[in-house]
Structure formats: structure tokens, C-alpha cells
Amino acid sequence: MKKILLQLDTDDKTSVFDQIVAYDAGVDQVIAISGVNPKNVQAQVHGAMFTRGGKDLCNTAIFVGGSDVDLGQQVFYKACDTFFGPVRVSVMMDANGSNTTAAAAVRRITKGREISGKKAVVLAGTGPVGVKTAILLAKEGCEVSITSRTIQKAKNTCDHLKKDWGISVTPYESNSQEELASIMDGVEIVVAAGGAGLTLLTEDLWKRLPKLEVLADVNAVPPLGIEGSEVMDNGREREGKSFFGAIAIGNLKMKIHRRSIQTLFESNDQVLNLEQIYTISREY
Ligand code: NAP
């Protein structure tokens, strides 16, 4: 029986990236649907859950994608609510690649390193990848802060993290390296999670932070988020600090994404959101 992945995308056009990863993970057929929202998702989910019965249901699965992570999350929950009893198919949520990218970034940081109790800052941590990274760092026991260009946006993000995830994260406004210097005093881990092509931390500043041990950057588009780093850095040491660049993180993200898709087809009741995807990433 063919492995069919129903790709529910909240954007106007379905993601080519997500479709290629699905085929590379061994899916036989991707059915990609655009413009999916919580109001119209139920009919699509019914199409997936009522066509194959019993043990054959594990050959159909759902992937929720698109650039709007909040909307994707709502579609994901609505899809999960549509199932009943054993009449269900496996579902994965990775809107904007946020779950797999954050899992890869934190997995790189934790490799061979105990981070519980350490101070971590996610720069520009208000975007989808930054938010998920902050959650995982907090779950690993870090004392986490995020920065934003505006304190209100940082506070809103932290309120959301408290309400939806029960996690306490400290919000900061940062618009200059001077402001960042005081925010980062005593910080041991930093993740640059800003939009593409944004330098958030200068070489001059990170060299002046003696406690800083690990620097990770998810932005692969020059100029990089952390000045003086390289996209291929995979634990490379500079000034006694370890660096992880966007390609090293991205390579692991691809493995986690493919493995998560494969996991969907192992049974018909897999529910893969951030925490489950992070668990899968432990294999690497
Ligand atoms: P995003 O939402 O586009 O941006 C994250 C934050 O950056 C925004 O919330 C914003 O924070 C800040 N920002 C945006 N434009 C800015 C500007 N012009 N100047 C200063 N700050 C600005 O990012 P995302 O979708 O979460 O992705 C984060 C990064 O991960 C991106 O660079 C993306 O390319 C990369 N990515 C990497 C991989 C990988 O495998 N390596 C995979 C997916 C994504 P404030 O408004 O709060 O200041």
C-alpha cells in the first residue's frame, strides 16, 4: 500500500521544500493543499481518516506546514480534535520549519554538554524559530531571556510562553551592542534567531564576554547573525568558545525532519509537535 502524506499548508502556495523532504523520507505520494485554516481543515482530515481502515491507516499521515506558525498550530490542534478512537492518522506540525530547526539548534548546543542551570539568550527571539528555541532551552533547564527591537513585542512573546507552555522567559529590548552588552553580562549560551541577513552580535562584543561558552546562529544568509562566525561551524572553537553555524544546524534539521516523517508511518497514532520532534532528534 502506498504511503500517502497529506500536506496541509496555511499559505496560498504549498511549500516545495516540505514536499521534497517528504519524498526524500520515503513517502510515495504527497497530496499538498494550500489555504488550509481551522475552519476548512476538517473535511481534509476526514478524507485521510475514512479511506483506509484498521492497520492500513498507518499508511496515511498528515503534515501541517506554512509560514504562519500560530495558524499552523490551530490547524494542527483542529486536525487532532477531528480524530476519534482508533480512527486516526499520524500528524506532524512543523510550520515555518520552526520545530525541526529549533530541535536541531538545541541538539547541537547540548551535544556533549550539560546546559541545565546555564544562562541563555535568544537574540530576536520573537520569531517562530526563536520562540521554539527558547522553549527547548528552558526545558533543558536554562535560565532563558529573549531580545526584541521593542520591549512590548518581547513581553508579548514571554506572556505567550508563560500561558501556552508554562515557561518563564525574561524579555529585553535591544537596539544596540551597548544595550546587548549589559543584557549578556554573565550569559553562557547565545542563539541568534533573527531574520535572514541580520547581524545581531558583533565580534567585538562576543570577545568581551568571558562567560560566553556557546554561540549558535540559524541565519545562513550573509551577513550572518553572529559576526566572525561561519555557516559551516560545527562546534568550532574561537577564543575558547564553541560556534554552531546555520548549515551545521540545517544539516541536522534535515535529518530530524526526514526521520520525523518516517516516524509518522510507524503507526497511525503519532502526534509530533515540538517536544516529540525534539525527542526524535535525540537519535542524532
Ligand atoms: P523571522 O520571524 O523572520 O525573524 C525573527 C525575528 O527577527 C523577528 O521576530 C524580529 O524580531 C527580528 N527581525 C526581523 N526583521 C528585522 C530587521 N530588519 N532588523 C532587526 N530585527 C529584525 O525569523 P524565523 O522565521 O523565526 O527564522 C529565524 C531564522 O532562522 C531566519 O534567519 C531563517 O532564515 C532561519 N532558518 C534557518 C533554518 C536552518 O535550517 N538553519 C531553518 C529555518 C529558518 P523583533 O521584531 O522582535 O525585533
CSV table of C-alpha atoms and ligand atoms in Angstrom, one decimal:
chain,number,residue,atom,x,y,z
A,1,MET,CA,0.0,0.0,0.0
A,2,LYS,CA,1.3,3.5,-0.9
A,3,LYS,CA,2.5,5.8,1.8
A,4,ILE,CA,0.5,9.0,1.3
A,5,LEU,CA,1.3,12.3,3.1
A,6,LEU,CA,-1.4,14.9,3.2
A,7,GLN,CA,0.4,18.2,3.4
A,8,LEU,CA,-1.9,20.9,4.9
A,9,ASP,CA,-0.3,24.3,4.2
A,10,THR,CA,-1.8,27.5,5.6
A,11,ASP,CA,-0.1,29.6,2.8
A,12,ASP,CA,-1.6,30.4,-0.6
A,13,LYS,CA,1.0,28.2,-2.3
A,14,THR,CA,2.2,24.9,-0.8
A,15,SER,CA,5.8,24.5,0.3
A,16,VAL,CA,8.1,22.9,-2.3
A,17,PHE,CA,10.7,22.4,0.5
A,18,ASP,CA,8.3,20.3,2.6
A,19,GLN,CA,7.2,18.2,-0.4
A,20,ILE,CA,10.8,17.4,-1.4
A,21,VAL,CA,11.7,16.4,2.2
A,22,ALA,CA,8.7,14.1,2.3
A,23,TYR,CA,9.7,12.3,-0.9
A,24,ASP,CA,13.3,12.0,0.4
A,25,ALA,CA,11.9,10.5,3.6
A,26,GLY,CA,10.3,7.7,1.6
A,27,VAL,CA,6.8,8.9,1.1
A,28,ASP,CA,5.2,7.5,-2.1
A,29,GLN,CA,2.7,10.3,-2.8
A,30,VAL,CA,2.3,13.8,-1.3
A,31,ILE,CA,-1.1,15.5,-1.5
A,32,ALA,CA,-0.4,19.1,-0.9
A,33,ILE,CA,-3.3,21.5,-0.2
A,34,SER,CA,-2.9,25.3,0.2
A,35,GLY,CA,-5.0,27.8,2.1
A,36,VAL,CA,-5.8,25.5,4.9
A,37,ASN,CA,-7.3,27.0,8.1
A,38,PRO,CA,-9.0,25.7,11.2
A,39,LYS,CA,-12.5,26.2,9.6
A,40,ASN,CA,-11.8,24.1,6.4
A,41,VAL,CA,-9.3,21.5,7.7
A,42,GLN,CA,-11.9,19.0,9.0
A,43,ALA,CA,-13.0,17.9,5.5
A,44,GLN,CA,-9.4,17.3,4.5
A,45,VAL,CA,-8.8,15.3,7.7
A,46,HIS,CA,-11.9,13.2,7.1
A,47,GLY,CA,-10.5,12.3,3.6
A,48,ALA,CA,-7.4,11.0,5.3
A,49,MET,CA,-9.0,9.1,8.1
A,50,PHE,CA,-12.0,7.5,6.4
A,51,THR,CA,-10.3,6.0,3.3
A,52,ARG,CA,-8.1,3.3,4.8
A,53,GLY,CA,-9.2,1.2,7.7
A,54,GLY,CA,-7.6,-0.7,10.6
A,55,LYS,CA,-3.9,-1.4,10.3
A,56,ASP,CA,-3.8,0.2,6.8
A,57,LEU,CA,-4.4,3.6,8.4
A,58,CYS,CA,-0.7,3.9,9.2
A,59,ASN,CA,0.0,4.3,5.5
A,60,THR,CA,-1.7,7.8,5.6
A,61,ALA,CA,-0.3,10.7,7.6
A,62,ILE,CA,-0.7,14.5,7.9
A,63,PHE,CA,1.9,17.2,7.8
A,64,VAL,CA,1.0,20.8,8.9
A,65,GLY,CA,3.1,23.5,7.3
A,66,GLY,CA,3.1,27.1,6.1
A,67,SER,CA,4.7,30.3,7.2
A,68,ASP,CA,2.2,31.3,9.9
A,69,VAL,CA,3.1,29.2,12.9
A,70,ASP,CA,0.2,30.3,15.1
A,71,LEU,CA,-2.3,29.4,12.3
A,72,GLY,CA,-0.5,26.2,11.7
A,73,GLN,CA,-0.7,25.3,15.4
A,74,GLN,CA,-4.5,25.9,15.3
A,75,VAL,CA,-4.8,23.7,12.2
A,76,PHE,CA,-2.8,21.0,13.9
A,77,TYR,CA,-5.0,21.0,17.1
A,78,LYS,CA,-8.2,21.0,15.0
A,79,ALA,CA,-6.9,18.1,13.0
A,80,CYS,CA,-6.1,16.2,16.2
A,81,ASP,CA,-9.6,17.0,17.6
A,82,THR,CA,-11.2,15.6,14.4
A,83,PHE,CA,-10.0,12.0,15.2
A,84,PHE,CA,-11.9,9.7,17.4
A,85,GLY,CA,-11.0,6.3,19.0
A,86,PRO,CA,-8.7,4.3,16.6
A,87,VAL,CA,-10.0,6.2,13.6
A,88,ARG,CA,-7.0,8.5,13.2
A,89,VAL,CA,-3.8,9.0,11.3
A,90,SER,CA,-0.5,10.3,12.5
A,91,VAL,CA,0.1,14.1,12.4
A,92,MET,CA,3.2,16.3,12.4
A,93,MET,CA,3.4,20.1,13.0
A,94,ASP,CA,6.4,22.0,11.5
A,95,ALA,CA,5.1,25.3,10.3
A,96,ASN,CA,7.9,27.5,9.0
A,97,GLY,CA,10.3,24.7,9.9
A,98,SER,CA,10.2,26.0,13.4
A,99,ASN,CA,10.1,22.8,15.4
A,100,THR,CA,12.7,20.9,13.4
A,101,THR,CA,15.1,23.9,13.2
A,102,ALA,CA,14.8,24.7,17.0
A,103,ALA,CA,15.3,21.0,17.8
A,104,ALA,CA,18.5,20.9,15.6
A,105,ALA,CA,19.9,24.1,17.2
A,106,VAL,CA,19.4,23.0,20.8
A,107,ARG,CA,20.6,19.5,20.0
A,108,ARG,CA,23.8,20.9,18.6
A,109,ILE,CA,24.2,23.1,21.7
A,110,THR,CA,23.6,20.2,24.1
A,111,LYS,CA,25.9,17.7,22.3
A,112,GLY,CA,28.4,16.6,25.0
A,113,ARG,CA,27.4,19.5,27.2
A,114,GLU,CA,25.3,19.8,30.3
A,115,ILE,CA,23.3,23.1,30.0
A,116,SER,CA,20.9,22.9,32.9
A,117,GLY,CA,21.2,25.9,35.1
A,118,LYS,CA,23.1,28.0,32.5
A,119,LYS,CA,22.0,31.4,31.3
A,120,ALA,CA,20.9,31.6,27.7
A,121,VAL,CA,19.8,34.4,25.5
A,122,VAL,CA,17.9,34.0,22.2
A,123,LEU,CA,18.5,37.1,20.1
A,124,ALA,CA,15.5,38.3,18.1
A,125,GLY,CA,13.7,35.5,19.9
A,126,THR,CA,10.2,36.7,18.9
A,127,GLY,CA,10.1,34.8,15.6
A,128,PRO,CA,8.9,31.2,15.1
A,129,VAL,CA,12.4,29.6,15.3
A,130,GLY,CA,13.5,31.8,18.3
A,131,VAL,CA,10.3,31.1,20.3
A,132,LYS,CA,10.7,27.3,19.9
A,133,THR,CA,14.4,27.5,20.7
A,134,ALA,CA,13.6,29.4,23.9
A,135,ILE,CA,11.1,26.7,24.9
A,136,LEU,CA,13.6,23.9,24.4
A,137,LEU,CA,16.4,25.7,26.2
A,138,ALA,CA,14.0,26.3,29.1
A,139,LYS,CA,13.0,22.7,29.1
A,140,GLU,CA,16.7,21.7,29.3
A,141,GLY,CA,16.9,23.8,32.5
A,142,CYS,CA,18.4,27.0,31.2
A,143,GLU,CA,17.5,30.4,32.6
A,144,VAL,CA,16.3,31.9,29.3
A,145,SER,CA,15.9,35.5,28.0
A,146,ILE,CA,14.9,36.8,24.6
A,147,THR,CA,15.5,40.1,22.9
A,148,SER,CA,13.5,42.2,20.5
A,149,ARG,CA,13.7,45.6,18.9
A,150,THR,CA,10.6,46.5,21.0
A,151,ILE,CA,10.0,45.6,24.7
A,152,GLN,CA,6.3,45.2,24.1
A,153,LYS,CA,6.9,42.5,21.4
A,154,ALA,CA,9.3,40.7,23.7
A,155,LYS,CA,6.9,40.9,26.6
A,156,ASN,CA,4.0,39.6,24.4
A,157,THR,CA,6.1,36.7,23.4
A,158,CYS,CA,7.1,35.9,27.0
A,159,ASP,CA,3.4,36.2,28.1
A,160,HIS,CA,2.5,33.6,25.3
A,161,LEU,CA,5.3,31.3,26.5
A,162,LYS,CA,4.0,31.5,30.1
A,163,LYS,CA,0.4,31.0,29.1
A,164,ASP,CA,0.8,28.2,26.5
A,165,TRP,CA,3.9,26.5,27.7
A,166,GLY,CA,4.2,27.3,31.4
A,167,ILE,CA,7.7,28.7,30.8
A,168,SER,CA,9.2,31.8,32.4
A,169,VAL,CA,11.4,33.7,29.9
A,170,THR,CA,12.8,37.2,30.6
A,171,PRO,CA,12.0,39.9,27.9
A,172,TYR,CA,14.6,42.5,26.8
A,173,GLU,CA,14.6,45.3,24.3
A,174,SER,CA,17.9,45.6,22.4
A,175,ASN,CA,18.7,48.1,19.7
A,176,SER,CA,22.4,48.4,20.1
A,177,GLN,CA,25.5,46.5,21.0
A,178,GLU,CA,25.8,48.6,24.2
A,179,GLU,CA,22.3,47.5,25.3
A,180,LEU,CA,23.2,44.0,24.4
A,181,ALA,CA,26.4,44.1,26.4
A,182,SER,CA,24.5,44.6,29.7
A,183,ILE,CA,21.8,42.0,28.8
A,184,MET,CA,24.5,39.5,28.0
A,185,ASP,CA,26.6,40.0,31.1
A,186,GLY,CA,27.0,36.5,32.6
A,187,VAL,CA,25.3,34.8,29.7
A,188,GLU,CA,26.8,31.4,28.8
A,189,ILE,CA,24.7,30.4,25.7
A,190,VAL,CA,23.5,32.7,22.9
A,191,VAL,CA,21.4,31.8,19.9
A,192,ALA,CA,21.0,34.3,17.0
A,193,ALA,CA,17.4,33.7,15.7
A,194,GLY,CA,16.9,36.9,13.7
A,195,GLY,CA,15.5,37.2,10.2
A,196,ALA,CA,17.8,36.4,7.2
A,197,GLY,CA,20.9,38.7,6.7
A,198,LEU,CA,20.7,40.4,10.1
A,199,THR,CA,23.9,40.7,12.3
A,200,LEU,CA,22.7,40.7,15.9
A,201,LEU,CA,26.0,40.2,17.8
A,202,THR,CA,29.3,41.7,16.8
A,203,GLU,CA,32.7,40.0,17.1
A,204,ASP,CA,33.9,42.8,19.3
A,205,LEU,CA,31.1,42.2,21.8
A,206,TRP,CA,31.3,38.4,22.0
A,207,LYS,CA,35.0,38.6,22.5
A,208,ARG,CA,34.4,40.8,25.5
A,209,LEU,CA,32.0,38.3,27.2
A,210,PRO,CA,34.2,35.9,29.3
A,211,LYS,CA,31.4,33.7,30.5
A,212,LEU,CA,30.0,33.1,27.0
A,213,GLU,CA,30.7,29.4,26.1
A,214,VAL,CA,28.4,28.5,23.1
A,215,LEU,CA,27.2,30.6,20.2
A,216,ALA,CA,24.7,29.3,17.7
A,217,ASP,CA,23.3,31.1,14.6
A,218,VAL,CA,20.4,29.9,12.5
A,219,ASN,CA,20.8,32.6,9.8
A,220,ALA,CA,22.6,31.3,6.7
A,221,VAL,CA,22.2,34.5,4.7
A,222,PRO,CA,25.2,36.9,4.8
A,223,PRO,CA,25.8,38.9,6.8
A,224,LEU,CA,25.5,36.3,9.5
A,225,GLY,CA,23.7,36.7,12.8
A,226,ILE,CA,27.0,36.4,14.7
A,227,GLU,CA,29.9,38.3,13.3
A,228,GLY,CA,33.1,36.4,12.9
A,229,SER,CA,31.4,33.0,12.7
A,230,GLU,CA,30.9,30.8,9.7
A,231,VAL,CA,27.8,28.9,8.4
A,232,MET,CA,29.8,25.6,8.5
A,233,ASP,CA,30.9,25.9,12.1
A,234,ASN,CA,30.1,22.7,13.9
A,235,GLY,CA,31.5,23.2,17.4
A,236,ARG,CA,34.5,25.1,16.1
A,237,GLU,CA,36.4,26.9,18.8
A,238,ARG,CA,37.3,30.6,18.8
A,239,GLU,CA,38.7,32.3,21.8
A,240,GLY,CA,37.7,29.3,23.9
A,241,LYS,CA,34.0,29.4,22.8
A,242,SER,CA,32.1,26.9,20.6
A,243,PHE,CA,30.3,28.0,17.5
A,244,PHE,CA,27.5,26.4,15.5
A,245,GLY,CA,26.5,27.9,12.2
A,246,ALA,CA,23.3,27.7,10.2
A,247,ILE,CA,24.5,25.0,7.7
A,248,ALA,CA,25.6,22.7,10.6
A,249,ILE,CA,22.3,23.3,12.3
A,250,GLY,CA,20.4,23.0,8.9
A,251,ASN,CA,22.0,19.6,8.1
A,252,LEU,CA,20.8,18.2,11.4
A,253,LYS,CA,17.4,19.8,10.8
A,254,MET,CA,17.0,17.9,7.6
A,255,LYS,CA,17.8,14.6,9.3
A,256,ILE,CA,15.3,15.3,12.1
A,257,HIS,CA,12.7,16.4,9.5
A,258,ARG,CA,13.1,13.3,7.4
A,259,ARG,CA,13.2,11.0,10.5
A,260,SER,CA,10.1,12.6,11.9
A,261,ILE,CA,8.2,12.0,8.6
A,262,GLN,CA,9.3,8.3,8.7
A,263,THR,CA,8.1,8.1,12.3
A,264,LEU,CA,4.6,9.2,11.1
A,265,PHE,CA,4.2,6.0,9.2
A,266,GLU,CA,5.3,3.6,12.0
A,267,SER,CA,1.8,3.7,13.5
A,268,ASN,CA,-1.5,5.6,12.9
A,269,ASP,CA,-1.4,7.5,16.3
A,270,GLN,CA,1.8,9.5,16.2
A,271,VAL,CA,1.4,13.2,17.3
A,272,LEU,CA,4.6,15.1,16.5
A,273,ASN,CA,4.8,18.6,17.9
A,274,LEU,CA,7.8,20.4,19.3
A,275,GLU,CA,8.5,18.0,22.2
A,276,GLN,CA,8.1,14.8,20.3
A,277,ILE,CA,10.3,16.1,17.4
A,278,TYR,CA,12.9,17.1,20.0
A,279,THR,CA,12.7,13.5,21.4
A,280,ILE,CA,13.2,12.1,17.9
A,281,SER,CA,16.3,14.4,17.5
A,282,ARG,CA,18.0,12.5,20.4
A,283,GLU,CA,18.7,9.8,17.8
A,284,TYR,CA,21.3,12.1,16.4
B,1,NAP,P1,11.7,35.9,11.4
B,1,NAP,O1,10.4,35.6,12.0
B,1,NAP,O2,11.8,36.3,10.0
B,1,NAP,O3,12.6,36.9,12.3
B,1,NAP,C1,12.8,36.7,13.6
B,1,NAP,C2,12.9,38.0,14.3
B,1,NAP,O4,13.9,38.8,13.7
B,1,NAP,C3,11.7,38.8,14.2
B,1,NAP,O5,10.7,38.4,15.1
B,1,NAP,C4,12.2,40.2,14.5
B,1,NAP,O6,12.3,40.5,15.9
B,1,NAP,C5,13.6,40.2,14.0
B,1,NAP,N1,13.8,41.0,12.8
B,1,NAP,C6,13.1,40.8,11.7
B,1,NAP,N2,13.5,41.7,10.7
B,1,NAP,C7,14.4,42.5,11.4
B,1,NAP,C8,15.1,43.6,11.0
B,1,NAP,N3,15.0,44.1,9.7
B,1,NAP,N4,16.0,44.2,11.9
B,1,NAP,C9,16.1,43.6,13.1
B,1,NAP,N5,15.4,42.6,13.5
B,1,NAP,C10,14.6,42.0,12.7
B,1,NAP,O7,12.6,34.6,11.6
B,1,NAP,P2,12.2,33.0,11.7
B,1,NAP,O8,11.3,32.6,10.7
B,1,NAP,O9,11.9,32.7,13.1
B,1,NAP,O10,13.6,32.4,11.3
B,1,NAP,C11,14.8,32.7,12.1
B,1,NAP,C12,16.0,32.5,11.3
B,1,NAP,O11,16.1,31.1,11.1
B,1,NAP,C13,16.0,33.1,9.9
B,1,NAP,O12,17.2,33.7,9.6
B,1,NAP,C14,15.8,31.9,9.0
B,1,NAP,O13,16.3,32.1,7.7
B,1,NAP,C15,16.5,30.8,9.7
B,1,NAP,N6,16.1,29.5,9.5
B,1,NAP,C16,17.1,28.6,9.4
B,1,NAP,C17,16.9,27.3,9.2
B,1,NAP,C18,18.1,26.4,9.2
B,1,NAP,O14,17.9,25.2,9.0
B,1,NAP,N7,19.3,26.9,9.5
B,1,NAP,C19,15.6,26.8,9.0
B,1,NAP,C20,14.5,27.7,9.1
B,1,NAP,C21,14.8,29.1,9.3
B,1,NAP,P3,11.7,41.8,16.6
B,1,NAP,O15,10.7,42.4,15.6
B,1,NAP,O16,11.1,41.3,17.8
B,1,NAP,O17,12.9,42.7,16.8
